[in-house]
PDB file of C-alpha atoms in Angstrom:
ATOM      1  CA  MET A   1      58.813  24.427  33.122  1.00 74.00           C
ATOM      2  CA  GLU A   2      57.707  25.031  36.990  1.00 74.00           C
ATOM      3  CA  ASP A   3      61.526  22.936  37.639  1.00 75.00           C
ATOM      4  CA  ILE A   4      63.026  25.293  35.325  1.00 79.00           C
ATOM      5  CA  LYS A   5      61.428  28.514  36.849  1.00 75.00           C
ATOM      6  CA  ARG A   6      62.467  27.351  39.966  1.00 74.00           C
ATOM      7  CA  MET A   7      66.029  26.577  39.148  1.00 77.00           C
ATOM      8  CA  LEU A   8      66.713  30.005  37.858  1.00 78.00           C
ATOM      9  CA  ALA A   9      65.344  31.553  41.218  1.00 77.00           C
ATOM     10  CA  ASP A  10      67.859  29.609  43.224  1.00 75.00           C
ATOM     11  CA  LEU A  11      71.098  30.574  40.418  1.00 79.00           C
ATOM     12  CA  GLU A  12      70.380  34.252  40.948  1.00 80.00           C
ATOM     13  CA  GLN A  13      70.111  33.793  44.987  1.00 78.00           C
ATOM     14  CA  ASN A  14      72.896  31.977  44.520  1.00 78.00           C
ATOM     15  CA  MET A  15      74.921  35.185  42.141  1.00 83.00           C
ATOM     16  CA  ASP A  16      73.606  37.440  45.081  1.00 77.00           C
ATOM     17  CA  ALA A  17      74.812  35.946  48.038  1.00 79.00           C
ATOM     18  CA  ASN A  18      77.739  35.971  46.174  1.00 80.00           C
ATOM     19  CA  ASN A  19      78.343  39.109  44.864  1.00 83.00           C
ATOM     20  CA  THR A  20      77.661  39.411  48.376  1.00 82.00           C
ATOM     21  CA  SER A  21      80.684  38.544  49.699  1.00 81.00           C
ATOM     22  CA  THR A  22      82.748  39.031  47.471  1.00 86.00           C
ATOM     23  CA  ASN A  23      82.346  42.764  48.041  1.00 84.00           C
ATOM     24  CA  SER A  24      82.545  42.226  52.130  1.00 82.00           C
ATOM     25  CA  LYS A  25      85.443  40.653  50.719  1.00 83.00           C
ATOM     26  CA  LEU A  26      87.053  43.696  48.830  1.00 85.00           C
ATOM     27  CA  ASP A  27      85.865  45.785  51.916  1.00 83.00           C
ATOM     28  CA  LYS A  28      87.914  44.374  54.292  1.00 83.00           C
ATOM     29  CA  ILE A  29      90.939  44.384  51.842  1.00 86.00           C
ATOM     30  CA  GLN A  30      90.271  47.984  50.955  1.00 82.00           C
ATOM     31  CA  GLU A  31      89.931  48.693  55.297  1.00 82.00           C
ATOM     32  CA  SER A  32      93.369  46.285  55.712  1.00 82.00           C
ATOM     33  CA  LEU A  33      95.236  48.395  52.889  1.00 85.00           C
ATOM     34  CA  SER A  34      93.883  51.722  53.334  1.00 82.00           C
ATOM     35  CA  PRO A  35      97.126  52.279  56.289  1.00 86.00           C
ATOM     36  CA  LEU A  36      99.906  50.717  53.525  1.00 85.00           C
ATOM     37  CA  GLN A  37      98.350  53.740  51.383  1.00 83.00           C
ATOM     38  CA  ALA A  38      98.986  56.023  54.282  1.00 86.00           C
ATOM     39  CA  GLN A  39     102.119  55.143  54.863  1.00 86.00           C
ATOM     40  CA  VAL A  40     103.286  54.850  51.685  1.00 87.00           C
ATOM     41  CA  SER A  41     102.281  58.325  50.788  1.00 86.00           C
ATOM     42  CA  SER A  42     104.129  59.469  54.083  1.00 88.00           C
ATOM     43  CA  LEU A  43     107.316  57.803  53.185  1.00 88.00           C
ATOM     44  CA  THR A  44     106.721  59.235  49.804  1.00 84.00           C
ATOM     45  CA  LYS A  45     106.663  63.322  51.260  1.00 85.00           C
ATOM     46  CA  LYS A  46     109.663  62.296  53.115  1.00 85.00           C
ATOM     47  CA  VAL A  47     111.926  61.729  49.755  1.00 84.00           C
ATOM     48  CA  GLU A  48     110.879  64.326  48.562  1.00 81.00           C
ATOM     49  CA  LYS A  49     111.613  65.880  51.124  1.00 83.00           C
ATOM     50  CA  LEU A  50     115.396  65.061  51.945  1.00 85.00           C
ATOM     51  CA  ASP A  51     115.775  65.239  48.164  1.00 81.00           C
ATOM     52  CA  LYS A  52     114.463  69.098  48.186  1.00 82.00           C
ATOM     53  CA  GLY A  53     116.557  69.191  51.370  1.00 85.00           C
ATOM     54  CA  ASP A  54     119.889  67.586  49.432  1.00 86.00           C
ATOM     55  CA  ARG A  55     119.419  70.289  46.122  1.00 90.00           C
ATOM     56  CA  ARG A  56     119.340  73.358  48.636  1.00 91.00           C
ATOM     57  CA  LYS A  57     122.639  74.169  48.306  1.00 94.00           C
ATOM     58  CA  ASN A  58     123.000  72.474  45.180  1.00 96.00           C
ATOM     59  CA  VAL A  59     122.653  74.961  41.659  1.00 96.00           C
ATOM     60  CA  MET A  60     122.902  73.690  38.132  1.00 95.00           C
ATOM     61  CA  VAL A  61     125.257  74.647  35.029  1.00 96.00           C
ATOM     62  CA  GLN A  62     124.136  73.746  31.707  1.00 93.00           C
ATOM     63  CA  GLY A  63     126.270  74.361  28.646  1.00 93.00           C
ATOM     64  CA  LEU A  64     129.296  74.326  30.236  1.00 94.00           C
ATOM     65  CA  ALA A  65     131.054  72.125  27.431  1.00 91.00           C
ATOM     66  CA  LYS A  66     133.879  69.475  28.115  1.00 87.00           C
ATOM     67  CA  VAL A  67     137.525  70.446  27.442  1.00 84.00           C
ATOM     68  CA  GLY A  68     139.276  68.526  24.858  1.00 78.00           C
ATOM     69  CA  ALA A  69     138.907  64.277  23.583  1.00 73.00           C
ATOM     70  CA  GLY A  70     140.515  63.416  27.507  1.00 75.00           C
ATOM     71  CA  GLN A  71     138.329  62.277  30.314  1.00 83.00           C
ATOM     72  CA  GLU A  72     137.444  65.058  32.116  1.00 87.00           C
ATOM     73  CA  SER A  73     139.118  65.951  35.946  1.00 91.00           C
ATOM     74  CA  ARG A  74     137.737  66.714  38.808  1.00 92.00           C
ATOM     75  CA  VAL A  75     140.268  69.908  39.315  1.00 94.00           C
ATOM     76  CA  ASP A  76     139.975  71.472  36.521  1.00 94.00           C
ATOM     77  CA  LEU A  77     135.673  70.992  36.601  1.00 95.00           C
ATOM     78  CA  GLU A  78     135.566  72.800  39.773  1.00 96.00           C
ATOM     79  CA  ASN A  79     138.958  75.459  38.505  1.00 96.00           C
ATOM     80  CA  ARG A  80     136.221  75.594  35.686  1.00 96.00           C
ATOM     81  CA  ILE A  81     133.298  76.299  37.753  1.00 97.00           C
ATOM     82  CA  ILE A  82     135.312  79.110  39.940  1.00 97.00           C
ATOM     83  CA  ASN A  83     136.772  80.782  37.373  1.00 97.00           C
ATOM     84  CA  ILE A  84     133.174  81.918  35.716  1.00 97.00           C
ATOM     85  CA  PHE A  85     131.761  82.485  39.230  1.00 97.00           C
ATOM     86  CA  HIS A  86     134.838  85.498  39.376  1.00 97.00           C
ATOM     87  CA  HIS A  87     134.978  86.405  36.679  1.00 96.00           C
ATOM     88  CA  GLN A  88     131.633  86.253  34.730  1.00 96.00           C
ATOM     89  CA  LEU A  89     129.418  86.801  36.981  1.00 97.00           C
ATOM     90  CA  GLN A  90     131.892  89.066  39.196  1.00 96.00           C
ATOM     91  CA  ILE A  91     131.621  86.986  42.562  1.00 96.00           C
ATOM     92  CA  THR A  92     135.321  87.919  43.633  1.00 95.00           C
ATOM     93  CA  ASP A  93     135.284  86.704  46.637  1.00 96.00           C
ATOM     94  CA  PHE A  94     134.358  82.812  46.313  1.00 97.00           C
ATOM     95  CA  THR A  95     136.608  80.386  47.332  1.00 96.00           C
ATOM     96  CA  LYS A  96     137.270  76.431  46.825  1.00 95.00           C
ATOM     97  CA  MET A  97     137.092  76.169  50.268  1.00 96.00           C
ATOM     98  CA  GLU A  98     132.456  76.637  49.420  1.00 97.00           C
ATOM     99  CA  LEU A  99     132.447  73.647  46.931  1.00 96.00           C
ATOM    100  CA  ASP A 100     131.147  70.705  47.996  1.00 95.00           C
ATOM    101  CA  PHE A 101     131.258  68.888  45.287  1.00 95.00           C
ATOM    102  CA  VAL A 102     131.092  69.626  41.562  1.00 96.00           C
ATOM    103  CA  ARG A 103     130.478  66.249  39.098  1.00 94.00           C
ATOM    104  CA  ARG A 104     128.063  66.041  35.758  1.00 93.00           C
ATOM    105  CA  LEU A 105     125.215  64.698  35.627  1.00 89.00           C
ATOM    106  CA  GLY A 106     125.077  61.224  33.963  1.00 82.00           C
ATOM    107  CA  PRO A 107     127.661  59.175  31.988  1.00 79.00           C
ATOM    108  CA  PRO A 108     130.675  60.250  29.601  1.00 72.00           C
ATOM    109  CA  LYS A 109     129.397  60.180  26.843  1.00 63.00           C
ATOM    110  CA  ASP A 110     131.401  61.283  22.796  1.00 55.00           C
ATOM    111  CA  VAL A 111     130.778  64.438  21.478  1.00 47.00           C
ATOM    112  CA  THR A 112     130.613  62.970  18.486  1.00 47.00           C
ATOM    113  CA  ALA A 113     127.957  64.415  15.537  1.00 39.00           C
ATOM    114  CA  SER A 114     125.307  62.236  16.266  1.00 41.00           C
ATOM    115  CA  ASN A 115     125.914  62.532  20.357  1.00 44.00           C
ATOM    116  CA  SER A 116     126.758  66.390  20.883  1.00 51.00           C
ATOM    117  CA  SER A 117     124.732  67.463  23.993  1.00 73.00           C
ATOM    118  CA  ILE A 118     127.085  68.445  26.477  1.00 88.00           C
ATOM    119  CA  ARG A 119     126.168  67.236  29.654  1.00 91.00           C
ATOM    120  CA  PRO A 120     124.855  69.240  33.041  1.00 93.00           C
ATOM    121  CA  VAL A 121     127.167  70.018  36.132  1.00 96.00           C
ATOM    122  CA  ILE A 122     125.712  69.510  39.997  1.00 96.00           C
ATOM    123  CA  VAL A 123     128.089  72.267  42.194  1.00 97.00           C
ATOM    124  CA  GLY A 124     127.004  71.547  46.214  1.00 96.00           C
ATOM    125  CA  LEU A 125     127.450  74.776  47.777  1.00 96.00           C
ATOM    126  CA  THR A 126     128.287  74.956  52.290  1.00 95.00           C
ATOM    127  CA  THR A 127     125.781  77.129  52.095  1.00 95.00           C
ATOM    128  CA  GLU A 128     122.245  78.618  50.651  1.00 94.00           C
ATOM    129  CA  ARG A 129     123.591  82.223  50.926  1.00 96.00           C
ATOM    130  CA  ARG A 130     126.073  81.903  47.670  1.00 96.00           C
ATOM    131  CA  LYS A 131     123.714  80.215  46.191  1.00 96.00           C
ATOM    132  CA  PHE A 132     121.839  82.228  46.033  1.00 96.00           C
ATOM    133  CA  GLU A 133     124.115  85.332  45.316  1.00 97.00           C
ATOM    134  CA  ILE A 134     125.093  82.881  42.450  1.00 97.00           C
ATOM    135  CA  LEU A 135     121.508  83.009  40.899  1.00 96.00           C
ATOM    136  CA  ARG A 136     121.007  86.684  40.990  1.00 96.00           C
ATOM    137  CA  ASN A 137     124.284  87.108  39.479  1.00 96.00           C
ATOM    138  CA  SER A 138     122.706  84.297  36.467  1.00 95.00           C
ATOM    139  CA  ASN A 139     121.520  87.333  34.554  1.00 93.00           C
ATOM    140  CA  LYS A 140     125.138  88.357  33.970  1.00 95.00           C
ATOM    141  CA  LEU A 141     125.815  85.181  31.931  1.00 94.00           C
ATOM    142  CA  LYS A 142     122.804  85.858  28.806  1.00 88.00           C
ATOM    143  CA  ASP A 143     125.190  87.073  26.334  1.00 87.00           C
ATOM    144  CA  SER A 144     127.215  83.743  26.428  1.00 90.00           C
ATOM    145  CA  LYS A 145     125.264  79.774  25.764  1.00 90.00           C
ATOM    146  CA  ILE A 146     125.695  78.958  29.457  1.00 95.00           C
ATOM    147  CA  TYR A 147     123.133  78.863  31.917  1.00 94.00           C
ATOM    148  CA  ILE A 148     122.978  78.301  35.870  1.00 96.00           C
ATOM    149  CA  HIS A 149     119.596  77.475  37.783  1.00 92.00           C
ATOM    150  CA  GLN A 150     118.551  75.934  41.216  1.00 91.00           C
ATOM    151  CA  ASP A 151     118.577  72.500  40.956  1.00 91.00           C
ATOM    152  CA  LEU A 152     115.037  70.577  41.575  1.00 87.00           C
ATOM    153  CA  THR A 153     113.962  67.430  42.031  1.00 85.00           C
ATOM    154  CA  ASP A 154     112.212  65.773  39.415  1.00 83.00           C
ATOM    155  CA  GLU A 155     108.574  66.342  39.871  1.00 85.00           C
ATOM    156  CA  ALA A 156     109.524  70.135  40.274  1.00 85.00           C
ATOM    157  CA  ARG A 157     111.467  70.321  36.910  1.00 84.00           C
ATOM    158  CA  GLU A 158     108.758  68.999  35.561  1.00 89.00           C
ATOM    159  CA  MET A 159     106.428  71.242  36.282  1.00 90.00           C
ATOM    160  CA  LYS A 160     107.943  74.262  35.788  1.00 87.00           C
ATOM    161  CA  ARG A 161     109.102  72.747  31.375  1.00 88.00           C
ATOM    162  CA  ASN A 162     104.193  72.838  32.268  1.00 92.00           C
ATOM    163  CA  LEU A 163     104.794  76.701  33.188  1.00 91.00           C
ATOM    164  CA  VAL A 164     107.458  77.666  30.881  1.00 90.00           C
ATOM    165  CA  LYS A 165     105.102  76.255  27.518  1.00 93.00           C
ATOM    166  CA  GLN A 166     102.028  78.193  29.079  1.00 93.00           C
ATOM    167  CA  MET A 167     103.853  81.553  29.843  1.00 92.00           C
ATOM    168  CA  LYS A 168     105.239  80.378  26.314  1.00 93.00           C
ATOM    169  CA  GLU A 169     101.712  79.967  24.570  1.00 93.00           C
ATOM    170  CA  GLU A 170     100.352  83.523  26.847  1.00 92.00           C
ATOM    171  CA  ARG A 171     102.233  85.874  26.042  1.00 92.00           C
ATOM    172  CA  ALA A 172     101.682  84.453  22.361  1.00 94.00           C
ATOM    173  CA  LYS A 173      98.223  85.695  23.201  1.00 92.00           C
ATOM    174  CA  GLY A 174      99.554  88.947  24.302  1.00 91.00           C
ATOM    175  CA  ASN A 175      98.843  88.344  28.256  1.00 91.00           C
ATOM    176  CA  TRP A 176     102.706  88.969  29.143  1.00 91.00           C
ATOM    177  CA  VAL A 177     103.251  86.027  32.270  1.00 90.00           C
ATOM    178  CA  VAL A 178     106.659  85.521  34.243  1.00 89.00           C
ATOM    179  CA  ILE A 179     106.899  82.147  36.616  1.00 85.00           C
ATOM    180  CA  ARG A 180     106.841  83.669  39.899  1.00 85.00           C
ATOM    181  CA  GLN A 181     106.175  81.287  43.171  1.00 79.00           C
ATOM    182  CA  ASN A 182     105.483  78.062  41.258  1.00 82.00           C
ATOM    183  CA  LYS A 183     102.694  79.855  39.275  1.00 88.00           C
ATOM    184  CA  LEU A 184     102.183  82.300  36.271  1.00 89.00           C
ATOM    185  CA  VAL A 185     100.903  86.503  36.921  1.00 90.00           C
ATOM    186  CA  PRO A 186     100.681  89.224  35.041  1.00 90.00           C
ATOM    187  CA  ALA A 187     104.367  91.191  34.669  1.00 83.00           C
ATOM    188  CA  GLU A 188     103.864  94.778  36.501  1.00 73.00           C
ATOM    189  CA  ASN A 189     106.292  96.333  34.551  1.00 60.00           C
ATOM    190  CA  LYS A 190     105.788  95.611  30.688  1.00 56.00           C
ATOM    191  CA  ARG A 191     101.963  96.365  31.797  1.00 50.00           C
ATOM    192  CA  GLN A 192     102.465  99.605  33.829  1.00 49.00           C
ATOM    193  CA  ASN A 193     105.183 100.528  30.437  1.00 51.00           C
ATOM    194  CA  LYS A 194     101.940  99.795  28.496  1.00 51.00           C
ATOM    195  CA  ARG A 195      99.915 101.149  30.182  1.00 47.00           C
ATOM    196  CA  ALA A 196     102.134 104.654  30.048  1.00 46.00           C
ATOM    197  CA  LEU A 197     101.905 104.469  26.291  1.00 46.00           C
ATOM    198  CA  SER A 198      98.976 104.020  25.595  1.00 48.00           C
ATOM    199  CA  GLU A 199      97.869 107.160  28.094  1.00 48.00           C
ATOM    200  CA  SER A 200     100.806 109.299  26.386  1.00 46.00           C
ATOM    201  CA  PRO A 201      99.557 110.132  23.485  1.00 47.00           C
ATOM    202  CA  THR A 202      95.766 111.619  25.197  1.00 46.00           C
ATOM    203  CA  SER A 203      98.281 113.507  28.407  1.00 47.00           C
ATOM    204  CA  ALA A 204      99.726 115.255  26.200  1.00 46.00           C
ATOM    205  CA  ALA A 205      96.457 116.284  23.985  1.00 46.00           C
ATOM    206  CA  THR A 206      95.554 117.233  26.936  1.00 48.00           C
ATOM    207  CA  GLU A 207      97.968 119.532  28.038  1.00 50.00           C
ATOM    208  CA  VAL A 208      98.133 121.138  25.273  1.00 44.00           C
ATOM    209  CA  GLU A 209      94.988 122.093  25.281  1.00 50.00           C
ATOM    210  CA  VAL A 210      95.362 123.634  28.817  1.00 47.00           C
ATOM    211  CA  ASN A 211      98.721 125.240  27.545  1.00 53.00           C
ATOM    212  CA  THR A 212      96.503 127.288  24.928  1.00 49.00           C
ATOM    213  CA  LYS A 213      93.713 128.094  26.893  1.00 50.00           C
ATOM    214  CA  ARG A 214      96.102 129.127  29.336  1.00 52.00           C
ATOM    215  CA  THR A 215      96.823 131.555  26.713  1.00 51.00           C
ATOM    216  CA  LEU A 216      93.779 132.664  25.090  1.00 47.00           C
ATOM    217  CA  THR A 217      93.295 133.238  28.245  1.00 51.00           C
ATOM    218  CA  GLN A 218      95.968 135.344  29.088  1.00 54.00           C
ATOM    219  CA  SER A 219      95.610 137.081  25.458  1.00 53.00           C
ATOM    220  CA  HIS A 220      91.806 137.981  26.156  1.00 53.00           C
ATOM    221  CA  ILE A 221      92.427 139.829  29.895  1.00 49.00           C
ATOM    222  CA  SER A 222      95.596 142.140  28.629  1.00 54.00           C
ATOM    223  CA  ASP A 223      93.284 143.058  25.125  1.00 55.00           C
ATOM    224  CA  PHE A 224      90.350 143.718  27.866  1.00 48.00           C
ATOM    225  CA  LEU A 225      92.633 145.826  29.767  1.00 51.00           C
ATOM    226  CA  SER A 226      93.839 147.549  27.342  1.00 54.00           C
ATOM    227  CA  GLN A 227      90.683 148.490  25.994  1.00 53.00           C
ATOM    228  CA  SER A 228      89.370 149.549  29.269  1.00 48.00           C
ATOM    229  CA  PRO A 229      87.700 152.814  30.060  1.00 50.00           C
ATOM    230  CA  SER A 230      89.122 153.006  33.491  1.00 46.00           C
ATOM    231  CA  ASN A 231      92.679 153.032  31.857  1.00 46.00           C
ATOM    232  CA  THR A 232      91.473 155.641  28.859  1.00 43.00           C
ATOM    233  CA  GLU A 233      92.451 159.531  29.800  1.00 46.00           C
ATOM    234  CA  ALA A 234      90.075 161.302  30.279  1.00 44.00           C
ATOM    235  CA  PRO A 235      90.183 164.446  28.127  1.00 44.00           C
ATOM    236  CA  LYS A 236      91.257 167.798  30.682  1.00 44.00           C
ATOM    237  CA  ASN A 237      88.755 170.750  30.888  1.00 45.00           C
ATOM    238  CA  ALA A 238      86.682 168.440  29.467  1.00 41.00           C
ATOM    239  CA  VAL A 239      82.817 170.913  29.240  1.00 36.00           C
TER     240      VAL A 239
END
């Protein structure tokens, strides 16, 4: 019995020693991996920065269907984009020299009943000034099926998708919010309009009450003056 206890004690001691040794080795591995993790994080940030830099002069055009069943040429696509800028966005001084590139995303697809998706078009511009002007005028396309927005990275696009989902949920609750600088903020115009509508009946009633009091007061003063002794002629030669 004593031998068994001694064997178990030795076994437990050996296990503790092995665990200590294993933990020490794992700590050393973790220490050696920490610089690598920092390098990976730094490289990831640099890649994201380069990706954003490549996209900073781009806009994405969605809903622009391909015309005809044949292959779409680059020149035809450029002319269609310029036509949209000229006539629908009313940027009449835009020239082809301001286009860096125009291309559709993804591989070509046959537009059939089972595959009718319209591939978006990426438009590279030569200046950011033009990009901002195009984005400002993009609301003129609201009555069409074409949409123009900034070319975002995959991470930014996913963030915006989540923000749009949250915005719809908040609006369904009656909270009118909009997306500004990658976050939800209250829409001031809507809030001010609602406040004006809620206060207008009270304001109107108050104004009517004040006007009524003013009219009554003036009437009472006129009656008082007409009945005042100073306005009544005293009889002449009164005894």
